[in-house]
């Protein structure tokens, strides 16, 4: 890569809709703000790569005791707040204005706090509002299991969609200005969300079923539906979601990107790496510092700079800017049930 490429690359706004780094590091007792060699990302490598905005998804494995799940999630959110206090390079994005400052705030990594799986809500709407007050701006409605909101993909055969609580959560998220994420959700729940929500929603880390028949992947019909809502699909780097082969590489990732471009259009596809939520990243994308190679390969395949920019960040930024509240305080106050 030449110096010119590096310059061009750093001018591209780079947004990733999903990684699992924060909760993984908190559990392992290692510092997100320091360079590590046992994870796929950390604050120094995200910044060195030129990532402007990263959704840090916090995840706690399903537990029949939802208090335990909530405690875990709160401990991860508290850790994120600690990181922000202790390291001025990180700032938690809560409002539209925060997003707009991303480009001018060079030398900082914007972070959107996401919760992966609504289990921690414990069937109570106040927990959602409380998480919002703490700065959480994205909720992946389910992980792969069933929770009080809906069925995850493991329960797809039972054809269960959103519960009445799940519908309340979705409506409340719309009012608060939270990003609704349908990755991991079983198809019935997906279609319920699409009927209930007027504006955009996202699948933060989901690939194309047309290329790889993994149950986590989206059909072309689902991809078009996300596009019709103005949303974005984040292409992930998880090997079993990319190919049936034993190993995956950079080309497999690009195949999924190009497929979604054909089916959903170039305004509706983004990056959802799932770094630190996957075991083995594709060859060529071993950690976050490899992202420039993805840009290079997309260029080699003849895609325009504009299309690549949209994929690398502009599309997700557009959706986040549409959804996030103008002010974190007023949004939380105006909600009534
Ligand atoms: Zn996931």
Coordinates of C-alpha atoms and ligand atoms in Angstrom, one line a residue:
X1 CA 0.0 0.0 0.0
X2 CA 1.4 3.4 -1.0
X3 CA 1.3 6.6 1.1
X4 CA -1.3 7.9 -1.3
X5 CA -3.5 4.9 -0.5
X6 CA -3.1 5.4 3.2
X7 CA -4.1 9.1 2.9
X8 CA -7.1 8.1 0.8
X9 CA -8.0 5.4 3.2
X10 CA -8.0 7.7 6.3
X11 CA -10.4 10.1 4.5
X12 CA -12.9 7.3 4.3
X13 CA -15.3 7.3 7.2
X14 CA -15.1 3.9 8.7
X15 CA -18.0 2.5 10.7
X16 CA -18.4 -1.1 12.0
X17 CA -21.9 -2.2 13.2
X18 CA -20.7 -5.0 15.4
X19 CA -17.9 -6.4 17.4
X20 CA -17.8 -8.3 20.7
X21 CA -14.5 -6.9 22.0
X22 CA -15.6 -5.0 25.1
X23 CA -17.4 -7.8 27.0
X24 CA -14.8 -10.3 25.9
X25 CA -12.0 -8.1 27.3
X26 CA -13.9 -7.3 30.5
X27 CA -14.4 -11.0 31.1
X28 CA -10.8 -11.8 30.5
X29 CA -9.6 -8.9 32.6
X30 CA -7.7 -7.2 29.8
X31 CA -7.6 -3.6 29.0
X32 CA -9.6 -2.4 25.9
X33 CA -7.6 0.8 25.8
X34 CA -4.2 -1.0 25.5
X35 CA -2.8 -2.9 22.6
X36 CA -3.4 -6.6 22.9
X37 CA -2.3 -9.6 20.9
X38 CA -5.0 -12.0 22.0
X39 CA -8.0 -10.2 20.5
X40 CA -9.1 -9.0 17.0
X41 CA -9.4 -5.4 18.0
X42 CA -8.6 -2.9 20.8
X43 CA -8.7 0.9 21.0
X44 CA -5.2 1.5 19.7
X45 CA -5.7 -0.8 16.7
X46 CA -9.1 0.5 15.9
X47 CA -7.7 4.1 15.9
X48 CA -4.6 3.1 13.9
X49 CA -6.8 1.6 11.3
X50 CA -8.9 4.8 11.0
X51 CA -12.1 3.4 12.4
X52 CA -14.3 6.4 13.3
X53 CA -17.3 4.7 14.8
X54 CA -17.5 1.2 16.3
X55 CA -20.6 -0.4 17.7
X56 CA -19.4 -2.2 20.8
X57 CA -22.0 -4.9 21.4
X58 CA -22.1 -6.3 24.9
X59 CA -23.2 -9.8 25.3
X60 CA -23.9 -12.2 28.2
X61 CA -24.6 -15.9 27.4
X62 CA -28.3 -16.9 28.0
X63 CA -28.9 -17.6 31.7
X64 CA -32.2 -18.7 33.2
X65 CA -31.6 -16.2 35.9
X66 CA -32.2 -12.9 34.1
X67 CA -30.8 -10.9 37.1
X68 CA -27.4 -12.5 36.4
X69 CA -27.7 -11.4 32.7
X70 CA -28.6 -7.9 33.7
X71 CA -25.7 -7.6 36.1
X72 CA -23.3 -8.8 33.5
X73 CA -24.6 -6.3 30.9
X74 CA -24.5 -3.5 33.5
X75 CA -20.9 -4.4 34.4
X76 CA -19.9 -4.2 30.7
X77 CA -21.7 -0.8 30.2
X78 CA -20.0 0.4 33.4
X79 CA -16.6 -0.7 32.0
X80 CA -17.3 1.2 28.8
X81 CA -18.1 4.3 30.8
X82 CA -14.8 3.8 32.8
X83 CA -12.9 3.5 29.5
X84 CA -14.4 6.8 28.4
X85 CA -13.4 8.5 31.7
X86 CA -9.9 7.2 31.7
X87 CA -9.0 7.6 28.0
X88 CA -9.8 10.7 26.1
X89 CA -9.4 8.9 22.8
X90 CA -12.8 7.2 23.3
X91 CA -16.2 8.9 23.3
X92 CA -19.6 7.3 23.6
X93 CA -22.0 8.6 20.9
X94 CA -25.5 9.2 22.1
X95 CA -27.0 11.9 19.9
X96 CA -27.2 13.1 16.3
X97 CA -24.8 15.9 17.2
X98 CA -22.2 13.4 18.5
X99 CA -22.3 11.7 15.2
X100 CA -21.9 14.9 13.2
X101 CA -18.7 15.6 15.2
X102 CA -17.1 12.3 14.3
X103 CA -15.1 13.6 11.3
X104 CA -13.9 16.8 13.0
X105 CA -13.1 14.9 16.2
X106 CA -9.9 13.4 14.7
X107 CA -7.9 11.4 17.2
X108 CA -11.0 10.0 18.8
X109 CA -12.9 6.7 18.4
X110 CA -16.7 7.1 18.5
X111 CA -18.4 4.2 20.2
X112 CA -22.1 3.3 20.1
X113 CA -23.0 1.0 22.9
X114 CA -25.1 -1.9 21.9
X115 CA -26.6 -4.8 23.8
X116 CA -26.8 -8.2 22.1
X117 CA -30.0 -9.9 23.2
X118 CA -32.9 -8.5 25.1
X119 CA -32.7 -11.2 27.8
X120 CA -31.3 -8.6 30.2
X121 CA -34.5 -6.5 30.1
X122 CA -36.0 -9.2 32.3
X123 CA -39.4 -8.5 30.7
X124 CA -39.5 -4.9 32.0
X125 CA -39.6 -1.7 29.9
X126 CA -37.9 0.3 32.6
X127 CA -34.7 -1.6 32.1
X128 CA -34.7 -0.5 28.4
X129 CA -35.1 3.1 29.5
X130 CA -32.4 2.7 32.1
X131 CA -30.0 1.3 29.6
X132 CA -30.8 4.2 27.3
X133 CA -30.0 6.7 30.2
X134 CA -26.7 4.9 30.6
X135 CA -25.9 5.6 26.9
X136 CA -27.0 2.3 25.2
X137 CA -28.3 3.2 21.7
X138 CA -28.7 -0.2 20.0
X139 CA -30.4 -3.4 21.0
X140 CA -30.2 -6.7 19.1
X141 CA -33.6 -7.9 20.0
X142 CA -32.6 -11.5 20.5
X143 CA -29.4 -13.6 20.4
X144 CA -30.0 -17.1 18.9
X145 CA -32.1 -18.3 21.9
X146 CA -35.7 -17.4 22.8
X147 CA -36.2 -14.5 25.2
X148 CA -39.2 -12.5 26.4
X149 CA -39.2 -10.4 23.2
X150 CA -39.1 -13.0 20.5
X151 CA -37.6 -16.2 19.3
X152 CA -34.0 -16.3 18.2
X153 CA -32.9 -18.3 15.2
X154 CA -32.4 -21.6 17.2
X155 CA -36.2 -21.6 17.7
X156 CA -37.1 -20.8 14.1
X157 CA -39.0 -24.0 13.6
X158 CA -41.6 -23.0 16.3
X159 CA -42.3 -20.0 14.0
X160 CA -42.7 -17.6 17.0
X161 CA -42.5 -13.9 16.3
X162 CA -42.5 -10.9 18.5
X163 CA -44.3 -11.3 21.9
X164 CA -46.5 -8.5 23.2
X165 CA -43.5 -7.4 25.3
X166 CA -41.3 -7.5 22.2
X167 CA -43.7 -5.2 20.4
X168 CA -43.7 -2.8 23.4
X169 CA -39.9 -2.8 23.3
X170 CA -39.7 -2.1 19.6
X171 CA -42.2 0.8 19.9
X172 CA -40.3 2.2 22.9
X173 CA -37.0 2.0 21.0
X174 CA -38.5 4.0 18.2
X175 CA -39.6 6.7 20.6
X176 CA -36.3 6.8 22.5
X177 CA -34.2 6.9 19.4
X178 CA -32.5 3.5 19.7
X179 CA -31.3 1.3 16.8
X180 CA -33.3 -1.8 16.3
X181 CA -31.1 -4.8 15.3
X182 CA -32.6 -8.0 13.8
X183 CA -29.5 -10.1 13.5
X184 CA -30.1 -13.5 15.3
X185 CA -33.8 -13.0 15.1
X186 CA -35.9 -15.9 13.8
X187 CA -37.8 -15.1 10.5
X188 CA -41.3 -14.7 12.1
X189 CA -39.9 -12.0 14.4
X190 CA -38.1 -10.4 11.5
X191 CA -41.3 -10.0 9.6
X192 CA -43.1 -8.7 12.7
X193 CA -40.5 -6.0 13.1
X194 CA -40.7 -5.0 9.5
X195 CA -44.5 -4.5 9.8
X196 CA -44.3 -2.6 13.1
X197 CA -41.4 -0.3 12.3
X198 CA -41.8 2.6 9.9
X199 CA -38.2 3.8 9.7
X200 CA -34.9 2.0 9.2
X201 CA -33.7 -0.9 11.2
X202 CA -30.5 -2.9 10.7
X203 CA -29.2 -6.4 10.7
X204 CA -25.8 -5.6 12.3
X205 CA -23.9 -8.8 11.4
X206 CA -25.7 -11.0 9.0
X207 CA -24.7 -12.6 5.6
X208 CA -26.5 -13.8 2.5
X209 CA -28.4 -17.2 2.6
X210 CA -28.2 -17.3 -1.2
X211 CA -24.5 -17.9 -0.9
X212 CA -24.3 -19.9 2.3
X213 CA -27.3 -21.7 3.7
X214 CA -26.5 -20.9 7.4
X215 CA -29.7 -20.3 9.4
X216 CA -28.3 -17.0 10.7
X217 CA -28.1 -15.7 7.1
X218 CA -30.7 -13.5 5.5
X219 CA -32.8 -14.4 2.4
X220 CA -32.9 -12.0 -0.5
X221 CA -36.4 -11.1 0.4
X222 CA -35.3 -10.1 3.9
X223 CA -32.4 -8.1 2.5
X224 CA -34.8 -6.2 0.2
X225 CA -37.1 -5.6 3.1
X226 CA -34.3 -4.0 5.1
X227 CA -33.5 -1.8 2.1
X228 CA -37.1 -0.8 1.6
X229 CA -37.1 0.5 5.2
X230 CA -33.9 2.4 4.5
X231 CA -31.9 0.2 6.7
X232 CA -28.5 -1.5 6.4
X233 CA -27.2 -5.1 6.5
X234 CA -23.7 -5.4 8.1
X235 CA -21.7 -8.1 6.4
X236 CA -19.9 -10.2 9.0
X237 CA -16.6 -12.2 8.9
X238 CA -17.9 -15.4 10.6
X239 CA -16.5 -18.3 8.6
X240 CA -19.6 -20.7 8.9
X241 CA -21.8 -17.7 7.7
X242 CA -19.6 -17.1 4.7
X243 CA -19.0 -20.5 3.2
X244 CA -19.6 -24.2 3.6
X245 CA -15.8 -24.7 3.2
X246 CA -13.6 -25.3 6.2
X247 CA -11.9 -21.9 5.8
X248 CA -13.0 -18.5 4.6
X249 CA -11.0 -15.7 3.0
X250 CA -11.3 -12.1 1.9
X251 CA -12.9 -13.1 -1.4
X252 CA -15.8 -14.9 0.4
X253 CA -16.5 -11.6 2.3
X254 CA -16.5 -9.7 -0.9
X255 CA -18.9 -12.2 -2.5
X256 CA -21.4 -11.5 0.2
X257 CA -21.0 -7.7 -0.1
X258 CA -21.5 -7.9 -3.9
X259 CA -24.5 -10.1 -3.5
X260 CA -26.2 -7.7 -1.2
X261 CA -25.3 -4.8 -3.5
X262 CA -27.1 -6.6 -6.3
X263 CA -30.2 -7.6 -4.2
X264 CA -30.5 -4.6 -1.8
X265 CA -28.6 -1.8 -3.5
X266 CA -25.4 -0.1 -2.6
X267 CA -27.1 2.2 -0.1
X268 CA -28.0 -0.6 2.2
X269 CA -24.9 -2.6 2.9
X270 CA -22.2 -1.9 5.5
X271 CA -19.6 -3.6 7.7
X272 CA -20.5 -5.8 10.7
X273 CA -17.3 -7.6 11.3
X274 CA -18.2 -9.5 14.5
X275 CA -14.5 -9.3 15.5
X276 CA -14.0 -11.0 18.8
X277 CA -17.4 -12.7 18.5
X278 CA -16.0 -15.1 15.9
X279 CA -13.4 -17.9 16.4
X280 CA -11.4 -17.7 13.2
X281 CA -11.5 -14.6 11.0
X282 CA -11.2 -15.1 7.2
X283 CA -7.7 -15.3 5.7
X284 CA -6.6 -11.8 4.9
X285 CA -8.8 -10.2 7.6
X286 CA -7.1 -11.6 10.6
X287 CA -7.7 -8.5 12.7
X288 CA -9.1 -5.0 12.4
X289 CA -5.8 -3.6 11.0
X290 CA -6.5 -5.7 7.8
X291 CA -9.6 -3.6 6.8
X292 CA -7.5 -1.5 4.3
X293 CA -7.0 -4.8 2.4
X294 CA -10.8 -5.1 2.0
X295 CA -10.9 -1.6 0.5
X296 CA -8.1 -2.5 -1.8
X297 CA -9.7 -5.7 -3.0
X298 CA -13.1 -3.9 -3.6
X299 CA -11.2 -1.4 -5.7
X300 CA -9.5 -4.1 -7.6
X301 CA -12.8 -5.6 -8.5
X302 CA -13.7 -2.3 -10.1
X303 CA -16.1 -0.8 -7.6
X304 CA -16.2 3.0 -7.4
X305 CA -14.8 5.0 -4.6
X306 CA -18.3 6.2 -3.8
X307 CA -19.7 2.8 -3.5
X308 CA -16.9 1.7 -1.3
X309 CA -17.3 4.7 1.0
X310 CA -20.9 4.0 1.4
X311 CA -20.1 0.4 2.4
X312 CA -17.3 1.3 4.7
X313 CA -19.3 3.8 6.7
X314 CA -21.6 6.3 5.1
X315 CA -24.6 4.0 5.0
X316 CA -24.5 3.1 8.6
X317 CA -23.9 6.7 9.5
X318 CA -27.0 7.7 7.6
X319 CA -29.1 5.2 9.5
X320 CA -27.7 6.1 12.9
X321 CA -28.2 9.8 12.1
X322 CA -31.8 9.1 11.2
X323 CA -32.5 7.2 14.4
X324 CA -30.5 8.7 17.3
X325 CA -32.1 11.3 19.4
X326 CA -31.2 15.0 19.2
X327 CA -30.7 15.1 22.9
X328 CA -30.4 12.1 25.2
X329 CA -32.3 13.9 28.0
X330 CA -35.4 15.1 26.1
X331 CA -35.9 11.7 24.4
X332 CA -35.9 9.8 27.6
X333 CA -38.4 12.3 29.2
X334 CA -41.0 12.3 26.4
X335 CA -41.8 8.6 26.5
X336 CA -45.0 7.7 28.2
X337 CA -46.8 4.4 28.4
Ligands
LIG1 ZN1 -23.9 -12.2 17.2

